[in-house]
PDB file of C-alpha atoms in Angstrom:
ATOM      1  CA  UNK A   1     169.348 147.976  63.429  1.00  0.00           C
ATOM      2  CA  UNK A   2     165.185 148.612  65.450  1.00  0.00           C
ATOM      3  CA  UNK A   3     164.021 148.084  61.638  1.00  0.00           C
ATOM      4  CA  UNK A   4     166.184 145.075  61.060  1.00  0.00           C
ATOM      5  CA  UNK A   5     165.112 143.280  65.029  1.00  0.00           C
ATOM      6  CA  UNK A   6     161.275 144.052  63.790  1.00  0.00           C
ATOM      7  CA  UNK A   7     161.810 142.307  60.578  1.00  0.00           C
ATOM      8  CA  UNK A   8     163.752 139.484  61.102  1.00  0.00           C
ATOM      9  CA  UNK A   9     163.683 138.832  65.321  1.00  0.00           C
ATOM     10  CA  UNK A  10     161.724 135.976  65.955  1.00  0.00           C
ATOM     11  CA  UNK A  11     161.153 136.887  69.303  1.00  0.00           C
ATOM     12  CA  UNK A  12     159.774 140.615  68.016  1.00  0.00           C
ATOM     13  CA  UNK A  13     157.701 138.363  65.913  1.00  0.00           C
ATOM     14  CA  UNK A  14     155.410 136.875  69.034  1.00  0.00           C
ATOM     15  CA  UNK A  15     154.470 140.395  70.264  1.00  0.00           C
ATOM     16  CA  UNK A  16     154.011 141.587  66.858  1.00  0.00           C
ATOM     17  CA  UNK A  17     151.748 139.210  66.937  1.00  0.00           C
ATOM     18  CA  UNK A  18     150.166 139.904  70.094  1.00  0.00           C
ATOM     19  CA  UNK A  19     149.952 143.612  69.164  1.00  0.00           C
ATOM     20  CA  UNK A  20     148.651 142.658  65.599  1.00  0.00           C
ATOM     21  CA  UNK A  21     145.610 140.460  67.102  1.00  0.00           C
ATOM     22  CA  UNK A  22     144.487 143.484  70.372  1.00  0.00           C
ATOM     23  CA  UNK A  23     144.082 146.418  66.773  1.00  0.00           C
ATOM     24  CA  UNK A  24     142.822 143.247  64.844  1.00  0.00           C
ATOM     25  CA  UNK A  25     140.022 142.873  68.150  1.00  0.00           C
ATOM     26  CA  UNK A  26     139.828 147.103  68.502  1.00  0.00           C
ATOM     27  CA  UNK A  27     138.886 147.085  64.518  1.00  0.00           C
ATOM     28  CA  UNK A  28     136.341 143.542  64.663  1.00  0.00           C
ATOM     29  CA  UNK A  29     134.546 145.119  67.500  1.00  0.00           C
ATOM     30  CA  UNK A  30     134.509 148.214  65.892  1.00  0.00           C
ATOM     31  CA  UNK A  31     133.107 147.059  62.635  1.00  0.00           C
ATOM     32  CA  UNK A  32     130.791 144.480  64.275  1.00  0.00           C
ATOM     33  CA  UNK A  33     129.274 147.013  66.224  1.00  0.00           C
ATOM     34  CA  UNK A  34     128.260 149.017  63.326  1.00  0.00           C
ATOM     35  CA  UNK A  35     126.820 146.319  61.300  1.00  0.00           C
ATOM     36  CA  UNK A  36     125.031 144.175  63.794  1.00  0.00           C
ATOM     37  CA  UNK A  37     123.031 147.520  65.350  1.00  0.00           C
ATOM     38  CA  UNK A  38     122.023 148.011  61.492  1.00  0.00           C
ATOM     39  CA  UNK A  39     121.374 151.478  62.211  1.00  0.00           C
ATOM     40  CA  UNK A  40     125.129 152.890  61.745  1.00  0.00           C
ATOM     41  CA  UNK A  41     125.388 156.229  59.713  1.00  0.00           C
ATOM     42  CA  UNK A  42     128.026 158.522  59.074  1.00  0.00           C
ATOM     43  CA  UNK A  43     125.687 161.325  58.298  1.00  0.00           C
ATOM     44  CA  UNK A  44     125.688 162.616  61.741  1.00  0.00           C
ATOM     45  CA  UNK A  45     129.462 162.481  62.243  1.00  0.00           C
ATOM     46  CA  UNK A  46     130.628 163.756  58.912  1.00  0.00           C
ATOM     47  CA  UNK A  47     128.167 166.825  59.677  1.00  0.00           C
ATOM     48  CA  UNK A  48     130.084 167.372  63.377  1.00  0.00           C
ATOM     49  CA  UNK A  49     132.967 167.113  61.310  1.00  0.00           C
ATOM     50  CA  UNK A  50     131.502 170.524  59.490  1.00  0.00           C
ATOM     51  CA  UNK A  51     131.166 171.734  62.390  1.00  0.00           C
ATOM     52  CA  UNK A  52     134.292 171.585  63.934  1.00  0.00           C
ATOM     53  CA  UNK A  53     135.844 173.165  61.063  1.00  0.00           C
ATOM     54  CA  UNK A  54     134.707 176.573  62.007  1.00  0.00           C
ATOM     55  CA  UNK A  55     135.844 179.312  64.374  1.00  0.00           C
ATOM     56  CA  UNK A  56     139.344 180.666  65.229  1.00  0.00           C
ATOM     57  CA  UNK A  57     141.385 176.883  65.762  1.00  0.00           C
ATOM     58  CA  UNK A  58     139.424 174.759  64.053  1.00  0.00           C
ATOM     59  CA  UNK A  59     139.798 170.697  64.499  1.00  0.00           C
ATOM     60  CA  UNK A  60     139.288 170.494  60.792  1.00  0.00           C
ATOM     61  CA  UNK A  61     141.209 171.645  57.741  1.00  0.00           C
ATOM     62  CA  UNK A  62     139.623 173.280  54.916  1.00  0.00           C
ATOM     63  CA  UNK A  63     141.173 170.998  52.607  1.00  0.00           C
ATOM     64  CA  UNK A  64     139.428 167.277  54.259  1.00  0.00           C
ATOM     65  CA  UNK A  65     136.086 169.610  54.257  1.00  0.00           C
ATOM     66  CA  UNK A  66     136.696 170.148  50.341  1.00  0.00           C
ATOM     67  CA  UNK A  67     136.669 165.889  50.333  1.00  0.00           C
ATOM     68  CA  UNK A  68     133.899 166.107  53.259  1.00  0.00           C
ATOM     69  CA  UNK A  69     131.481 167.795  50.860  1.00  0.00           C
ATOM     70  CA  UNK A  70     132.087 167.450  47.563  1.00  0.00           C
ATOM     71  CA  UNK A  71     132.551 163.441  48.050  1.00  0.00           C
ATOM     72  CA  UNK A  72     131.879 162.070  51.439  1.00  0.00           C
ATOM     73  CA  UNK A  73     128.388 163.554  52.669  1.00  0.00           C
ATOM     74  CA  UNK A  74     127.064 163.703  48.638  1.00  0.00           C
ATOM     75  CA  UNK A  75     128.125 159.993  48.484  1.00  0.00           C
ATOM     76  CA  UNK A  76     127.025 158.337  52.648  1.00  0.00           C
ATOM     77  CA  UNK A  77     124.588 155.596  51.483  1.00  0.00           C
ATOM     78  CA  UNK A  78     128.742 154.370  50.355  1.00  0.00           C
ATOM     79  CA  UNK A  79     130.254 155.785  53.446  1.00  0.00           C
ATOM     80  CA  UNK A  80     127.655 153.853  55.649  1.00  0.00           C
ATOM     81  CA  UNK A  81     128.821 150.218  53.709  1.00  0.00           C
ATOM     82  CA  UNK A  82     132.510 151.114  53.351  1.00  0.00           C
ATOM     83  CA  UNK A  83     133.090 151.985  56.952  1.00  0.00           C
ATOM     84  CA  UNK A  84     131.275 149.526  59.190  1.00  0.00           C
ATOM     85  CA  UNK A  85     133.075 146.207  56.747  1.00  0.00           C
ATOM     86  CA  UNK A  86     136.247 147.592  56.355  1.00  0.00           C
ATOM     87  CA  UNK A  87     136.652 147.909  59.755  1.00  0.00           C
ATOM     88  CA  UNK A  88     135.156 144.202  59.998  1.00  0.00           C
ATOM     89  CA  UNK A  89     137.694 143.402  57.135  1.00  0.00           C
ATOM     90  CA  UNK A  90     140.896 145.109  58.525  1.00  0.00           C
ATOM     91  CA  UNK A  91     140.107 143.698  61.891  1.00  0.00           C
ATOM     92  CA  UNK A  92     139.595 140.296  60.483  1.00  0.00           C
ATOM     93  CA  UNK A  93     143.303 140.220  58.376  1.00  0.00           C
ATOM     94  CA  UNK A  94     144.821 141.243  61.302  1.00  0.00           C
ATOM     95  CA  UNK A  95     143.152 139.035  63.982  1.00  0.00           C
ATOM     96  CA  UNK A  96     144.417 136.311  61.954  1.00  0.00           C
ATOM     97  CA  UNK A  97     147.312 137.784  60.565  1.00  0.00           C
ATOM     98  CA  UNK A  98     145.771 137.499  56.616  1.00  0.00           C
ATOM     99  CA  UNK A  99     147.259 140.389  54.143  1.00  0.00           C
ATOM    100  CA  UNK A 100     148.967 141.943  57.554  1.00  0.00           C
ATOM    101  CA  UNK A 101     150.663 144.933  56.183  1.00  0.00           C
ATOM    102  CA  UNK A 102     147.453 145.984  53.634  1.00  0.00           C
ATOM    103  CA  UNK A 103     144.864 145.599  56.577  1.00  0.00           C
ATOM    104  CA  UNK A 104     146.845 147.647  58.608  1.00  0.00           C
ATOM    105  CA  UNK A 105     147.507 150.109  55.887  1.00  0.00           C
ATOM    106  CA  UNK A 106     143.951 150.484  55.559  1.00  0.00           C
ATOM    107  CA  UNK A 107     143.477 150.598  59.177  1.00  0.00           C
ATOM    108  CA  UNK A 108     145.789 153.524  58.898  1.00  0.00           C
ATOM    109  CA  UNK A 109     143.913 154.702  56.640  1.00  0.00           C
ATOM    110  CA  UNK A 110     140.561 154.664  58.342  1.00  0.00           C
ATOM    111  CA  UNK A 111     142.503 156.848  61.627  1.00  0.00           C
ATOM    112  CA  UNK A 112     143.412 158.981  59.872  1.00  0.00           C
ATOM    113  CA  UNK A 113     140.322 159.669  58.570  1.00  0.00           C
ATOM    114  CA  UNK A 114     138.229 159.787  61.588  1.00  0.00           C
ATOM    115  CA  UNK A 115     141.351 162.193  62.586  1.00  0.00           C
ATOM    116  CA  UNK A 116     141.614 164.196  60.009  1.00  0.00           C
ATOM    117  CA  UNK A 117     137.556 164.769  60.783  1.00  0.00           C
ATOM    118  CA  UNK A 118     138.435 166.197  64.472  1.00  0.00           C
ATOM    119  CA  UNK A 119     138.216 163.056  66.714  1.00  0.00           C
ATOM    120  CA  UNK A 120     140.428 161.371  68.596  1.00  0.00           C
ATOM    121  CA  UNK A 121     139.620 158.812  70.645  1.00  0.00           C
ATOM    122  CA  UNK A 122     142.200 155.343  70.501  1.00  0.00           C
ATOM    123  CA  UNK A 123     143.291 155.989  66.267  1.00  0.00           C
ATOM    124  CA  UNK A 124     146.497 158.242  67.529  1.00  0.00           C
ATOM    125  CA  UNK A 125     147.184 154.903  69.898  1.00  0.00           C
ATOM    126  CA  UNK A 126     145.962 152.888  66.941  1.00  0.00           C
ATOM    127  CA  UNK A 127     147.528 154.998  64.263  1.00  0.00           C
ATOM    128  CA  UNK A 128     151.269 154.441  66.775  1.00  0.00           C
ATOM    129  CA  UNK A 129     151.231 150.590  67.972  1.00  0.00           C
ATOM    130  CA  UNK A 130     150.152 149.733  63.186  1.00  0.00           C
ATOM    131  CA  UNK A 131     153.758 151.368  62.573  1.00  0.00           C
ATOM    132  CA  UNK A 132     155.476 148.898  63.927  1.00  0.00           C
ATOM    133  CA  UNK A 133     153.729 146.263  61.680  1.00  0.00           C
ATOM    134  CA  UNK A 134     153.895 148.433  58.792  1.00  0.00           C
ATOM    135  CA  UNK A 135     157.217 148.457  59.606  1.00  0.00           C
ATOM    136  CA  UNK A 136     157.835 144.949  60.390  1.00  0.00           C
ATOM    137  CA  UNK A 137     157.414 143.688  56.908  1.00  0.00           C
ATOM    138  CA  UNK A 138     156.099 139.954  57.386  1.00  0.00           C
ATOM    139  CA  UNK A 139     157.435 139.741  60.803  1.00  0.00           C
ATOM    140  CA  UNK A 140     154.412 140.705  61.836  1.00  0.00           C
ATOM    141  CA  UNK A 141     152.344 137.850  59.996  1.00  0.00           C
ATOM    142  CA  UNK A 142     155.097 135.093  60.917  1.00  0.00           C
ATOM    143  CA  UNK A 143     152.266 133.502  63.262  1.00  0.00           C
ATOM    144  CA  UNK A 144     149.677 134.422  61.105  1.00  0.00           C
ATOM    145  CA  UNK A 145     147.653 133.090  57.613  1.00  0.00           C
ATOM    146  CA  UNK A 146     150.969 135.468  56.251  1.00  0.00           C
ATOM    147  CA  UNK A 147     153.532 133.032  57.904  1.00  0.00           C
ATOM    148  CA  UNK A 148     151.929 129.774  56.225  1.00  0.00           C
ATOM    149  CA  UNK A 149     151.264 131.013  52.787  1.00  0.00           C
ATOM    150  CA  UNK A 150     155.700 130.717  51.963  1.00  0.00           C
ATOM    151  CA  UNK A 151     155.439 127.170  52.989  1.00  0.00           C
ATOM    152  CA  UNK A 152     152.123 126.202  51.189  1.00  0.00           C
ATOM    153  CA  UNK A 153     152.806 128.301  48.256  1.00  0.00           C
ATOM    154  CA  UNK A 154     156.174 125.988  47.996  1.00  0.00           C
ATOM    155  CA  UNK A 155     154.025 122.837  48.620  1.00  0.00           C
ATOM    156  CA  UNK A 156     151.380 123.369  45.964  1.00  0.00           C
ATOM    157  CA  UNK A 157     152.886 124.961  43.666  1.00  0.00           C
ATOM    158  CA  UNK A 158     156.361 123.552  43.643  1.00  0.00           C
ATOM    159  CA  UNK A 159     156.086 120.400  41.184  1.00  0.00           C
ATOM    160  CA  UNK A 160     154.417 122.301  38.787  1.00  0.00           C
ATOM    161  CA  UNK A 161     157.944 124.907  38.643  1.00  0.00           C
ATOM    162  CA  UNK A 162     159.702 121.222  38.374  1.00  0.00           C
ATOM    163  CA  UNK A 163     157.627 120.421  35.634  1.00  0.00           C
ATOM    164  CA  UNK A 164     158.248 123.432  33.699  1.00  0.00           C
ATOM    165  CA  UNK A 165     161.762 123.329  34.320  1.00  0.00           C
ATOM    166  CA  UNK A 166     161.798 119.404  33.282  1.00  0.00           C
ATOM    167  CA  UNK A 167     159.311 120.447  30.126  1.00  0.00           C
ATOM    168  CA  UNK A 168     162.176 123.251  29.069  1.00  0.00           C
TER     169      UNK A 168
END
């Protein structure tokens, strides 16, 4: 019943839009801050994650350390590019409601990556809030680009579909 309300109720879609814009704004500000400074370097963060993988109660699990050592750190230049631009594009997608489910999925993937690396900050909050958007399917994008796409698609391609049917 709750999931049906999240997916279909127009009043809830307004709340989801507000939530989506909040999360989008958070991602845009994080990404833009890194891009505008021109000095983002994830290597210190990743080295800190490795340091958190030791001790009696490590904050970073060994399987994640393997990923960091074998993929992330050797390819730090790629991650230095992907992280800020990924944050910016996730935020933009959520802010305007375009590819909402895809944007929130990749945002959650980044949040989990940060948490796997031993940080918390706002990441658990963003994951929790993002789950509502992910579960809501298209309702979170109803008041955004995703909401106008079916109408636009119908107007742009409806005549072509009729022409093909008439020709057959």
